[in-house]
XYZ file of N, CA and C in Angstrom:
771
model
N 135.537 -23.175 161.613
C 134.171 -23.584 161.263
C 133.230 -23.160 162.368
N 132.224 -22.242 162.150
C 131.166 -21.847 163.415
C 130.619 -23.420 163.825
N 130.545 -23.189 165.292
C 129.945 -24.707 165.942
C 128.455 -24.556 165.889
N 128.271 -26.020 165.390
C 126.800 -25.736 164.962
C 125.746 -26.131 166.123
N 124.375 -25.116 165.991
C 123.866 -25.658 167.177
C 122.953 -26.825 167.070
N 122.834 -28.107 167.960
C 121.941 -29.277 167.781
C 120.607 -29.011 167.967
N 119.698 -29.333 167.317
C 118.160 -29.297 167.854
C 118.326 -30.559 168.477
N 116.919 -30.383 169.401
C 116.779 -31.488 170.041
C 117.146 -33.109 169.519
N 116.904 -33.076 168.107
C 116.872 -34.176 167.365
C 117.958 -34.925 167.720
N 119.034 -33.580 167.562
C 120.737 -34.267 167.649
C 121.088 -34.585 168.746
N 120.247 -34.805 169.879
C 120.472 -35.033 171.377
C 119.492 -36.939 171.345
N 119.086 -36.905 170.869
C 118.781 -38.630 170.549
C 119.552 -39.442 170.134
N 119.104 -41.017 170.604
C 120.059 -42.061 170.158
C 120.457 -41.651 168.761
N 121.292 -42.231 168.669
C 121.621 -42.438 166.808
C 121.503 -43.710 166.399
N 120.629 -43.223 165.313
C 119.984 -44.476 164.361
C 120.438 -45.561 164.165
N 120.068 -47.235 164.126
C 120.964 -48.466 164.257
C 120.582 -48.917 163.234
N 121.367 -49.546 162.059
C 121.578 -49.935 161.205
C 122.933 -51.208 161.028
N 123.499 -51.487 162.411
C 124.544 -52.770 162.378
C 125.377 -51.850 162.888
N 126.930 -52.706 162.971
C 127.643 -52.546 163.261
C 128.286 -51.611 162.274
N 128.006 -52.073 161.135
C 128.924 -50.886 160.450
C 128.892 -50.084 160.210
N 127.710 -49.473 160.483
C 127.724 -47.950 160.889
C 128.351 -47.243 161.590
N 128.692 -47.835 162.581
C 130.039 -47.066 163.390
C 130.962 -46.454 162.597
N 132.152 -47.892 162.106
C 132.585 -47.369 160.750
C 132.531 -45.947 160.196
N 130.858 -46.313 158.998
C 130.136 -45.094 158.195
C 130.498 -44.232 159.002
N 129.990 -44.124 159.861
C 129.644 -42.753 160.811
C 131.127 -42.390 160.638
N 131.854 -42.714 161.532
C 133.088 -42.291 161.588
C 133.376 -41.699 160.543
N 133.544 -42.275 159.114
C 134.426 -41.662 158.023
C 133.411 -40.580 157.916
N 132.219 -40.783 157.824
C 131.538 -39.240 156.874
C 131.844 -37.794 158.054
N 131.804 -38.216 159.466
C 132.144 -37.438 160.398
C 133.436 -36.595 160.476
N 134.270 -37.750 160.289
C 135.911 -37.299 159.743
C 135.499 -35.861 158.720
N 135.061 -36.772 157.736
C 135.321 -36.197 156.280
C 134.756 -34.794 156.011
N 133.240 -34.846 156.968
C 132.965 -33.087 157.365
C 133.503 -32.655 157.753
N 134.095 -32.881 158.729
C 134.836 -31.798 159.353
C 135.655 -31.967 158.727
N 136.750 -32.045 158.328
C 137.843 -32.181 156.493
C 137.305 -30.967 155.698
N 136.342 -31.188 155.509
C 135.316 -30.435 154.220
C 135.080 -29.097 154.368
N 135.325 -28.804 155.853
C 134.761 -27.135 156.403
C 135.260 -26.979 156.947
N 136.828 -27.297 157.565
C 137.855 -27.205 158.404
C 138.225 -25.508 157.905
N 138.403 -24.716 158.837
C 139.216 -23.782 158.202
C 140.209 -23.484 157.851
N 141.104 -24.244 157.949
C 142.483 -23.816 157.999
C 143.202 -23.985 156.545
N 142.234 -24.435 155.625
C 143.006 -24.662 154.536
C 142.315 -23.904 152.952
N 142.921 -23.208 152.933
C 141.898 -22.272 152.259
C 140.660 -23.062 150.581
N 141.568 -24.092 150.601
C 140.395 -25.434 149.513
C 139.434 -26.121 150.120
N 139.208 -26.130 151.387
C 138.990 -26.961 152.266
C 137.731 -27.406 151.291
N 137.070 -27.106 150.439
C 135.553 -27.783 149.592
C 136.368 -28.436 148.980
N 137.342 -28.587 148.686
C 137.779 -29.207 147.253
C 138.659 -30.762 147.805
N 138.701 -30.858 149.751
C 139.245 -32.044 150.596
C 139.319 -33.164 149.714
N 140.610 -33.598 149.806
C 140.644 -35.321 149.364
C 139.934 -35.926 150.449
N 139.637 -36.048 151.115
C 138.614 -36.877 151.988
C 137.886 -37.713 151.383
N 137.172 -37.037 150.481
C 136.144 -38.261 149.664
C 136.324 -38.061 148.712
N 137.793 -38.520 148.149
C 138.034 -39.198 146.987
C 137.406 -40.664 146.784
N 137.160 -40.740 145.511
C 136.103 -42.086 145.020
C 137.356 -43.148 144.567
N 137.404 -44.156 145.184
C 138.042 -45.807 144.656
C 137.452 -45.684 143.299
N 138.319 -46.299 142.326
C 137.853 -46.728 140.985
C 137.222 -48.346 141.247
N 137.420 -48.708 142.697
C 136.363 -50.200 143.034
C 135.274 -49.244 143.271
N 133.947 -49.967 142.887
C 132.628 -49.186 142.501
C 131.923 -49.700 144.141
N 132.735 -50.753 144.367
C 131.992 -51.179 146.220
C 132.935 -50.370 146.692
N 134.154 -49.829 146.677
C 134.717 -49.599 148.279
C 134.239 -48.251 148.972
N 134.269 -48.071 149.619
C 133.615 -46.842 150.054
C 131.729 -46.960 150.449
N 131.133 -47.916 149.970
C 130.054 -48.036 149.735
C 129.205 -48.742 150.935
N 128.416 -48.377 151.795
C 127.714 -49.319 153.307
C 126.151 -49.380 152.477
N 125.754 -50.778 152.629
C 124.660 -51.085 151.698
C 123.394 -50.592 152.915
N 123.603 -50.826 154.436
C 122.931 -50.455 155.128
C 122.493 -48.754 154.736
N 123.269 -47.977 154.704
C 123.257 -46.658 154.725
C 122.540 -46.306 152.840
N 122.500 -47.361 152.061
C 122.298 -47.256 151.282
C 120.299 -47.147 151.130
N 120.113 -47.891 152.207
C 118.675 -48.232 152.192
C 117.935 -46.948 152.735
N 118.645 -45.634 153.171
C 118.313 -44.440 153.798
C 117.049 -44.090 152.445
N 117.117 -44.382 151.173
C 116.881 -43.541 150.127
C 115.624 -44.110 150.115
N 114.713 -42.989 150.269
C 113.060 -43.569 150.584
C 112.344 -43.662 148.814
N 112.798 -43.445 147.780
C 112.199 -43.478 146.614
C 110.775 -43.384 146.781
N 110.187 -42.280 146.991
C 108.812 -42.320 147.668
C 108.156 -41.268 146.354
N 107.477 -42.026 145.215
C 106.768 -41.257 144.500
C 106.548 -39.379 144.837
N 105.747 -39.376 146.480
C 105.112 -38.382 146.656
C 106.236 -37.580 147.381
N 107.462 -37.802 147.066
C 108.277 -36.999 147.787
C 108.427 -35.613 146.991
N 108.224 -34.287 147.777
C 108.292 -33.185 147.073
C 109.972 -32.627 147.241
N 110.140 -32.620 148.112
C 111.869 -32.065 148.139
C 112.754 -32.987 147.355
N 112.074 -33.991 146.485
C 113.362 -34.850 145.618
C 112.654 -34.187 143.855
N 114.160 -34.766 143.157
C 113.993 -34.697 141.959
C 114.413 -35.894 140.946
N 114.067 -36.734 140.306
C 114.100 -37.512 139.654
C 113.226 -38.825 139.317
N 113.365 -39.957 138.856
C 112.636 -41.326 138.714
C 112.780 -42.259 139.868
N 111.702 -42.644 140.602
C 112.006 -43.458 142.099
C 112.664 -44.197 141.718
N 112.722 -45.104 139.996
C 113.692 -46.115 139.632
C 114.917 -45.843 139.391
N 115.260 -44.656 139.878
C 116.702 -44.282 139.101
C 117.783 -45.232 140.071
N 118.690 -46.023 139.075
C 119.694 -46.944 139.942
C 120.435 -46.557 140.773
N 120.375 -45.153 140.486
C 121.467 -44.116 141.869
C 120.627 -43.149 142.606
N 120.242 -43.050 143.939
C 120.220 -41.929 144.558
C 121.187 -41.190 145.292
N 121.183 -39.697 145.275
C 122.234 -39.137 145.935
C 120.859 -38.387 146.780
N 121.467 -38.771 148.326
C 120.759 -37.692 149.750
C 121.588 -37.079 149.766
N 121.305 -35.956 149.824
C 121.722 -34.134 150.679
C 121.199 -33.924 151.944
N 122.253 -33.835 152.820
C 121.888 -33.073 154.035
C 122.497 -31.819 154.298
N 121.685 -30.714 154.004
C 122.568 -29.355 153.935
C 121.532 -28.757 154.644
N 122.440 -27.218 155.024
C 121.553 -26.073 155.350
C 121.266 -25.133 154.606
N 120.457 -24.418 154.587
C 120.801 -22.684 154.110
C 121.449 -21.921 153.937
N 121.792 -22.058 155.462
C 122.656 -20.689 155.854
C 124.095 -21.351 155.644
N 124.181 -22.453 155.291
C 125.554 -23.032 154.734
C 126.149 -22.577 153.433
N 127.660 -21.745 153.421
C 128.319 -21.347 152.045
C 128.087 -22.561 150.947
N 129.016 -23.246 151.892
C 129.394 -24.475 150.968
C 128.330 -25.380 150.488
N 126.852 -25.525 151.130
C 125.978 -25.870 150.455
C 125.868 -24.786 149.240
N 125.537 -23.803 149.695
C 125.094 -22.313 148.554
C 126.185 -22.796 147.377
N 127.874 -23.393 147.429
C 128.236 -23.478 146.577
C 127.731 -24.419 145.926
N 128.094 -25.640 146.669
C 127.406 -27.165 145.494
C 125.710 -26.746 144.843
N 124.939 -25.948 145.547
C 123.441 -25.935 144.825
C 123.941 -24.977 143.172
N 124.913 -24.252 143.351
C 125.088 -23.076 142.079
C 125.927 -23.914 140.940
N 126.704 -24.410 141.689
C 128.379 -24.960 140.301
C 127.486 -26.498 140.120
N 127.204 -27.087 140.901
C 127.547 -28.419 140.730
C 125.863 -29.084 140.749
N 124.793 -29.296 141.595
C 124.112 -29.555 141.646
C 123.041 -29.785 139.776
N 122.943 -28.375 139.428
C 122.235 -27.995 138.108
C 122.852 -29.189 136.929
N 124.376 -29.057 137.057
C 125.129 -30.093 136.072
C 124.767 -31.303 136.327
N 124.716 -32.151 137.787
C 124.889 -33.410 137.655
C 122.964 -33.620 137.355
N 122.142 -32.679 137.820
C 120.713 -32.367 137.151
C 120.596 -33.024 135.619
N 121.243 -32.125 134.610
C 121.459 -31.592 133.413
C 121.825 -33.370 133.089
N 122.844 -33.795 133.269
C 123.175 -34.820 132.858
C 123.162 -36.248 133.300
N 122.422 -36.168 134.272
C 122.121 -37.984 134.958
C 120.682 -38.071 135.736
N 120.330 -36.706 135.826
C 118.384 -36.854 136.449
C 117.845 -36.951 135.263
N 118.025 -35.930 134.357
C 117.553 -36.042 132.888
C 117.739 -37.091 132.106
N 118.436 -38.084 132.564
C 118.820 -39.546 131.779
C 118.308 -40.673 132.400
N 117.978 -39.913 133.614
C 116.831 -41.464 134.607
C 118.174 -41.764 135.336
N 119.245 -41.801 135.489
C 120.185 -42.580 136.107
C 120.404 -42.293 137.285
N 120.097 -40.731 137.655
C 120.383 -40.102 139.069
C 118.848 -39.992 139.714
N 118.499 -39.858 141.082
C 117.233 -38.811 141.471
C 118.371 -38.784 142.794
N 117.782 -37.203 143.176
C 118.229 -36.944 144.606
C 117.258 -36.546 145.240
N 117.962 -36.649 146.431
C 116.559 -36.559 147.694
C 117.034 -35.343 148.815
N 116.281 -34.186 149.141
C 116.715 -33.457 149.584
C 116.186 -33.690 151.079
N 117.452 -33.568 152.482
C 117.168 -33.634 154.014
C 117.521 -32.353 154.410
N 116.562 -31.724 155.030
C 116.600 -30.562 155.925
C 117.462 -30.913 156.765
N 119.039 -30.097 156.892
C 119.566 -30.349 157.953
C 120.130 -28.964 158.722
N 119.094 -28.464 159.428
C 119.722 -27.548 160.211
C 120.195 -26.950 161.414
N 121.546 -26.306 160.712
C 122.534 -26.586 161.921
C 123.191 -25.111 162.855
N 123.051 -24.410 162.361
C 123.094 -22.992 162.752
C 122.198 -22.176 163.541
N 121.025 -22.368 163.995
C 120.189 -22.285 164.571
C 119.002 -22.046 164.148
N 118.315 -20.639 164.695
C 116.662 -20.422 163.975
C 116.809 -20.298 163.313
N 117.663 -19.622 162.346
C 117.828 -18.792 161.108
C 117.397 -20.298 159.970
N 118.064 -21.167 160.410
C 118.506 -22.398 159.848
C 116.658 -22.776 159.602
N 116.634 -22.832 160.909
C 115.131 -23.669 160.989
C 114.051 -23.173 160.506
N 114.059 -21.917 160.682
C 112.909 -20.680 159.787
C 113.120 -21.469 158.030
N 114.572 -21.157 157.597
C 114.285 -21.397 155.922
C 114.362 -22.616 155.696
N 114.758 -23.898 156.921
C 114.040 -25.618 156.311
C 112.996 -25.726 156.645
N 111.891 -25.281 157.526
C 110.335 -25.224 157.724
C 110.090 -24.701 156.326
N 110.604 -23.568 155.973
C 110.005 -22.792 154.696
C 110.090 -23.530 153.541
N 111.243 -24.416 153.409
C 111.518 -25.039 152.289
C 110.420 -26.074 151.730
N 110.031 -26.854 153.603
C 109.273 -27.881 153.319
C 107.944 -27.514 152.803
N 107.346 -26.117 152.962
C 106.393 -25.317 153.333
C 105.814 -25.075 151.587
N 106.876 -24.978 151.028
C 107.412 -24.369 149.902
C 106.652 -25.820 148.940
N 107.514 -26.742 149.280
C 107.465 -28.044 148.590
C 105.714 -28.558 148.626
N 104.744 -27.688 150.023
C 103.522 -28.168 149.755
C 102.922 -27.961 148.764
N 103.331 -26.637 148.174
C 102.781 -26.227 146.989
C 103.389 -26.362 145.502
N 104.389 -27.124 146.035
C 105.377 -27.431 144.553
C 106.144 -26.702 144.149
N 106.293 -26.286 145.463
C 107.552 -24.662 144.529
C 108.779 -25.239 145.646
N 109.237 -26.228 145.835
C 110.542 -26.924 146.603
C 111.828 -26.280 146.069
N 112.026 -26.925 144.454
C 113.223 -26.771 144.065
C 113.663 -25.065 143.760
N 112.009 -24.025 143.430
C 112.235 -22.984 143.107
C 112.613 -22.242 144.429
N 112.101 -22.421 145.337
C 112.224 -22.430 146.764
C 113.892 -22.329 147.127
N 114.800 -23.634 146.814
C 115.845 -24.226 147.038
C 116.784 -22.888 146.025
N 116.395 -22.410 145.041
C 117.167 -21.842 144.088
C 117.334 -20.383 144.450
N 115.950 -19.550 144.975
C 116.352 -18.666 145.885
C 116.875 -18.386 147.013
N 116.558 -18.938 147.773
C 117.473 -19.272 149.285
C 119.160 -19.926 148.616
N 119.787 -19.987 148.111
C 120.773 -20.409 147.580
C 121.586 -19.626 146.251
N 120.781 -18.469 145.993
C 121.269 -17.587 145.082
C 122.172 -16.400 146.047
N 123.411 -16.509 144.649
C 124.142 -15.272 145.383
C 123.839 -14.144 146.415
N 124.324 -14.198 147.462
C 123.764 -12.972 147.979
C 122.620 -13.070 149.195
N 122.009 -14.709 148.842
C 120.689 -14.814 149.807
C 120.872 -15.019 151.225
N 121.754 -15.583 151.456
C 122.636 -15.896 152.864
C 122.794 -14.860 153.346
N 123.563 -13.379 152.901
C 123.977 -12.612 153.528
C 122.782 -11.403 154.271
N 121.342 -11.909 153.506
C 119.759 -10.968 153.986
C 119.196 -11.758 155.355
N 119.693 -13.342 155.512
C 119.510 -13.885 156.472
C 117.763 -14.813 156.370
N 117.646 -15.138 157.168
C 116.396 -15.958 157.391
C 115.716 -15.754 158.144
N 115.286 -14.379 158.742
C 113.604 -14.276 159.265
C 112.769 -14.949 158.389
N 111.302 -15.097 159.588
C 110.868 -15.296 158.582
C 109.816 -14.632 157.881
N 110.584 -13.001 157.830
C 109.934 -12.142 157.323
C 109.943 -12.327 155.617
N 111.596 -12.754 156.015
C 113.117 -12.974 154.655
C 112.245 -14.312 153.885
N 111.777 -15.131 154.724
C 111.183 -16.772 154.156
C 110.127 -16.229 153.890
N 109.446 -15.701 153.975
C 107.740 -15.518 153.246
C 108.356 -14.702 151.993
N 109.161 -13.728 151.622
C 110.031 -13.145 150.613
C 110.377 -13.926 150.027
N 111.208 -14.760 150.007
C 111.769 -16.166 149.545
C 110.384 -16.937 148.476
N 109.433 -17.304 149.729
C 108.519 -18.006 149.171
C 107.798 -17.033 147.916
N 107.504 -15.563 148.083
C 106.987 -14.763 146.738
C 107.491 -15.366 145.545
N 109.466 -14.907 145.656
C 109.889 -14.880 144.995
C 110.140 -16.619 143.825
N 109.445 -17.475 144.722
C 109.978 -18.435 144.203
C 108.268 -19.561 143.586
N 107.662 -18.211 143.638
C 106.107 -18.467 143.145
C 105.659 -19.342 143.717
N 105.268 -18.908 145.273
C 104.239 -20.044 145.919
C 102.936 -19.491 146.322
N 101.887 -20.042 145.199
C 101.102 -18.924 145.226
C 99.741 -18.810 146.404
N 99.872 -19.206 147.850
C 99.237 -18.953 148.686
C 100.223 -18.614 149.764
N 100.351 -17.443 150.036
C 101.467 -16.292 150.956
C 100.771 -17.435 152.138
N 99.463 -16.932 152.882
C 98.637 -17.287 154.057
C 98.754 -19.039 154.589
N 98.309 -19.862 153.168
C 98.948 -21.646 153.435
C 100.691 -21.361 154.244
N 101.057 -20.655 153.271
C 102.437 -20.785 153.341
C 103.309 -20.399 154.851
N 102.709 -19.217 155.255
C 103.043 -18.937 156.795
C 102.295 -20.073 157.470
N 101.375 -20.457 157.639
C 100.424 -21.457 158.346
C 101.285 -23.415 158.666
N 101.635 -23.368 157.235
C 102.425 -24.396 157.428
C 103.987 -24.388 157.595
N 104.572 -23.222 157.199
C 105.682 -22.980 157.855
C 105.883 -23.419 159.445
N 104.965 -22.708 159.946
C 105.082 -22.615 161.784
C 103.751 -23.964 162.271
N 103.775 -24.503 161.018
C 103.032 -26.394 161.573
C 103.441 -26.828 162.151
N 103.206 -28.414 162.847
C 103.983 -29.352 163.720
C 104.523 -29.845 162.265
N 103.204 -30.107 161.050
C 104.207 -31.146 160.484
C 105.669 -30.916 159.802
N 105.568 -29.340 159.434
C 106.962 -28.923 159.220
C 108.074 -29.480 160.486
N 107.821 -28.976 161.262
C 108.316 -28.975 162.280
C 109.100 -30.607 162.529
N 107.948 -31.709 162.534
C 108.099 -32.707 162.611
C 108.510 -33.722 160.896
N 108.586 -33.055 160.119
C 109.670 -33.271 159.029
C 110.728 -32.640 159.079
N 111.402 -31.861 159.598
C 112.527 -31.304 159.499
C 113.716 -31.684 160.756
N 112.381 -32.006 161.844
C 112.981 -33.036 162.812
C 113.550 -34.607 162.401
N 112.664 -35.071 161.614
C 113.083 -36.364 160.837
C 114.111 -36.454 160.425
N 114.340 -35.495 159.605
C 115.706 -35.302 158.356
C 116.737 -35.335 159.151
N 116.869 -33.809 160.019
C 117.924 -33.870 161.037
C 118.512 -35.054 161.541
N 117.111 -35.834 162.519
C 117.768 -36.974 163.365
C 118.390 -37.989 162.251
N 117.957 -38.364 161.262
C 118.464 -39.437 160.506
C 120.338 -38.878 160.151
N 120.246 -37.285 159.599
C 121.545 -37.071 159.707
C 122.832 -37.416 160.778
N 122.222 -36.615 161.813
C 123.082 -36.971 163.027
C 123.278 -38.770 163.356
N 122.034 -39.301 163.112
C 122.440 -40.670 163.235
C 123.537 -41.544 162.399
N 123.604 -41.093 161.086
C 124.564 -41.358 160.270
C 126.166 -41.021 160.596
N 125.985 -40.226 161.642
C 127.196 -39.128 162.046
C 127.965 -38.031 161.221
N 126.601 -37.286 160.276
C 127.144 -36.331 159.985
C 127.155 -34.868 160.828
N 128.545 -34.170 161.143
C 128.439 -33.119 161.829
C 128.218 -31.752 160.930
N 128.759 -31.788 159.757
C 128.957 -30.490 159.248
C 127.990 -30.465 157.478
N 127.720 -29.654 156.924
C 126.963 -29.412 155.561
C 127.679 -28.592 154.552
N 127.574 -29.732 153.886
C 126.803 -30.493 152.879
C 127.230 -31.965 153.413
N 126.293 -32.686 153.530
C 127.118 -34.036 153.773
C 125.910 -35.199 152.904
N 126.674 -35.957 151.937
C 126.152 -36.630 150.996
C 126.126 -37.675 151.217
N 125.367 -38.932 151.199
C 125.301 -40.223 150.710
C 124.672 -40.412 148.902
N 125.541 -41.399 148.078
C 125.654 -41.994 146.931
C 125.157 -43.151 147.028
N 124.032 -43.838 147.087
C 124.284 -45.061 147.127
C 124.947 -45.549 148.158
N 124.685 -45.319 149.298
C 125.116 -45.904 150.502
C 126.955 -45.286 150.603
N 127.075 -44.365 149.823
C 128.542 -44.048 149.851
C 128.747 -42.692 150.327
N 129.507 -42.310 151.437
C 129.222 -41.392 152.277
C 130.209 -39.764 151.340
N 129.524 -38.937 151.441
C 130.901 -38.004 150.723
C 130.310 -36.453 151.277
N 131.500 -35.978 151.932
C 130.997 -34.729 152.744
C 131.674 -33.461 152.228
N 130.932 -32.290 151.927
C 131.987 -30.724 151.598
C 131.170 -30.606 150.206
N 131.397 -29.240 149.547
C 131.311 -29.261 148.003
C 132.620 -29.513 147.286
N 132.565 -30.478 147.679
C 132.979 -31.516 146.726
C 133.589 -31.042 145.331
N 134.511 -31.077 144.121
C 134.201 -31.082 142.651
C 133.346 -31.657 142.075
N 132.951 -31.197 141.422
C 132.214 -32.147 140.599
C 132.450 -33.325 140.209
N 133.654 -33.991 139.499
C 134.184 -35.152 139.404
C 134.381 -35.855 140.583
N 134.365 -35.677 141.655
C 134.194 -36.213 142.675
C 132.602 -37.572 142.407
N 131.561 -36.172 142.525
C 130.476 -36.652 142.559
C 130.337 -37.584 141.381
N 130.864 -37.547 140.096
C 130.800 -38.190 138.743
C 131.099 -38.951 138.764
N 132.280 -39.339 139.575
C 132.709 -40.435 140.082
C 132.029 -41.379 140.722
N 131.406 -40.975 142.294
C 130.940 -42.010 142.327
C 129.172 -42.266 141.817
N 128.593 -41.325 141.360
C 127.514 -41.425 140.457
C 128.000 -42.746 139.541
N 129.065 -42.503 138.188
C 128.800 -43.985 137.732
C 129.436 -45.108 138.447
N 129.969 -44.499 139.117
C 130.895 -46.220 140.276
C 129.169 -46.613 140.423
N 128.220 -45.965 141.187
C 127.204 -46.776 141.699
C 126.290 -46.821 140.291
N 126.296 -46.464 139.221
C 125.590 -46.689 138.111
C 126.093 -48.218 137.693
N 127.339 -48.650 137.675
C 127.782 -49.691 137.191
C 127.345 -50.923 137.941
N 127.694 -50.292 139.522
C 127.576 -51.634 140.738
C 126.133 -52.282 140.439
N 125.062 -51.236 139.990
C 123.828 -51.398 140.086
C 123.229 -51.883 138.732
N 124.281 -51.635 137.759
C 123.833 -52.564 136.845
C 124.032 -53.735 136.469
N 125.554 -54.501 137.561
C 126.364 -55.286 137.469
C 125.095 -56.410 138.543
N 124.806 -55.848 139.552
C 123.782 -56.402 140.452
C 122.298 -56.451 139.928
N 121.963 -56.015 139.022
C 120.769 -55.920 138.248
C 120.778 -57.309 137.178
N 122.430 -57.529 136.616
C 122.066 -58.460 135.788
C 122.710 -60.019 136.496
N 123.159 -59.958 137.513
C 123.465 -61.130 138.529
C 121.939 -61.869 138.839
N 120.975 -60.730 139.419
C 119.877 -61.011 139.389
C 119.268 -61.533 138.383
N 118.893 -61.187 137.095
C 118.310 -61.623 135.889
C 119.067 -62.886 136.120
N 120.014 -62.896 135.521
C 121.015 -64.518 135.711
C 120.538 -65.679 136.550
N 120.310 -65.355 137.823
C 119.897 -66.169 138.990
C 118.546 -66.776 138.834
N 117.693 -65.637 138.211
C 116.341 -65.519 138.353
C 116.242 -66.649 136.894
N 116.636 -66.677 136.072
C 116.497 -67.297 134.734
C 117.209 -68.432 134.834
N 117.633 -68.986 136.106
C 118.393 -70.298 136.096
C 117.486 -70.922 137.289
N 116.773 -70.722 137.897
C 115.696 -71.170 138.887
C 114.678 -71.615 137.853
């Protein structure tokens, strides 16, 4: 696995959320490096984060509260009410992200954002160096003008990894993915506030203790690598159920007061 380089971000405390984050941290830390280990030629496909058919185990409610459901968020896709969020912390220049955005991402799209049940939230996490940081500035850059996800689909198409990430390559990117002020688009690329959103994302990653990308939280449920898909299906309705099981505990409580 190439060692990835830290921005400053990853040289700060890590984020406190209790004790059991230690824990968290630990397993999702494990489980990346599991996920991108080289030595095993499946290494995306790691039992590491296999899903309990218990819809809590695996699950830190602290780590769960990461999910900002923020109307005006442009790098997410779905209903702020959706009972499940899944965070992404990936890179670019990451295969194994490039895989989960092509096989897997579009499907669990197709069948649980489109039903209200899923929204995901996308974190700039980059780990490879400028290359990295050129196309998550660009991404965010991208997202000012609403072209995020089209943004996300070129930088992640066959082949895009291997042209690299100047950011001759990211203003290309941005053409191609119809963002229609070239001039905004370099301007806020090389902003603080890019700069200082992509710093955000990062530090919250590393605080969680993820080392390697793709590294996922479900509902406070940590799951690192591209994954199968049934993986993710898994715990998508494990936390669809928990959350409806806790949705009507509430009603219950609330109607007996």
């Amino acid at each position: 696995m190439p060692t990835p380089k830290k921005s400053t971000a990853g040289s700060k405390k890590p984020l406190v959320y209790g004790a059991v984050i230690v824990t968290a941290a630990a397993l999702l830390g494990f489980a990346s490096y599991k996920a991108t280990a080289p030595a095993s030629p499946s290494a995306e496909t790691t039992s590491a984060a296999e899903v309990s058919a218990d819809p809590r185990a695996g699950v830190y409610p602290e780590l769960a509260k990461l999910a900002r459901r923020d109307a005006g968020d442009k790098l997410a896709v779905g209903r702020t009410d959706a009972p499940v969020v899944l965070i992404e912390y990936a890179d670019f220049k990451c295969g194994y992200c490039g895989k989960f955005a092509r096989d897997t991402e579009p499907e669990l799209i197709k069948e649980y954002v489109e039903d209200g049940t899923l929204r995901i939230e996308w974190r700039n996490f980059p780990i490879f160096g400028e290359e990295s940081e050129n196309a998550a500035r660009g991404s965010w850059a991208a997202g000012e003008q609403g072209r995020f996800w089209e943004f996300h689909a070129a930088a992640y198409a066959e082949g895009a990894k291997e042209k690299g990430f100047s950011k001759d390559r990211v203003k290309a990117l941005a053409r191609e993915a119809g963002v229609k002020d070239p001039a905004r688009f370099m301007k806020d690329l090389d902003g603080e506030a890019a700069r200082a959103a992509v710093a955000k994302d990062q530090e919250q990653a590393y605080g969680i203790g993820a080392t390697s990308t793709p590294s996922f939280l479900i509902n406070g449920r940590p799951i690192a690598g591209a994954q199968p898909k049934e993986t993710f299906t898994r715990a998508i309705e494990a936390a669809a159920e928990q959350a409806k099981t806790a949705a009507g505990a509430e009603a219950t409580e609330d109607s007996a007061k």
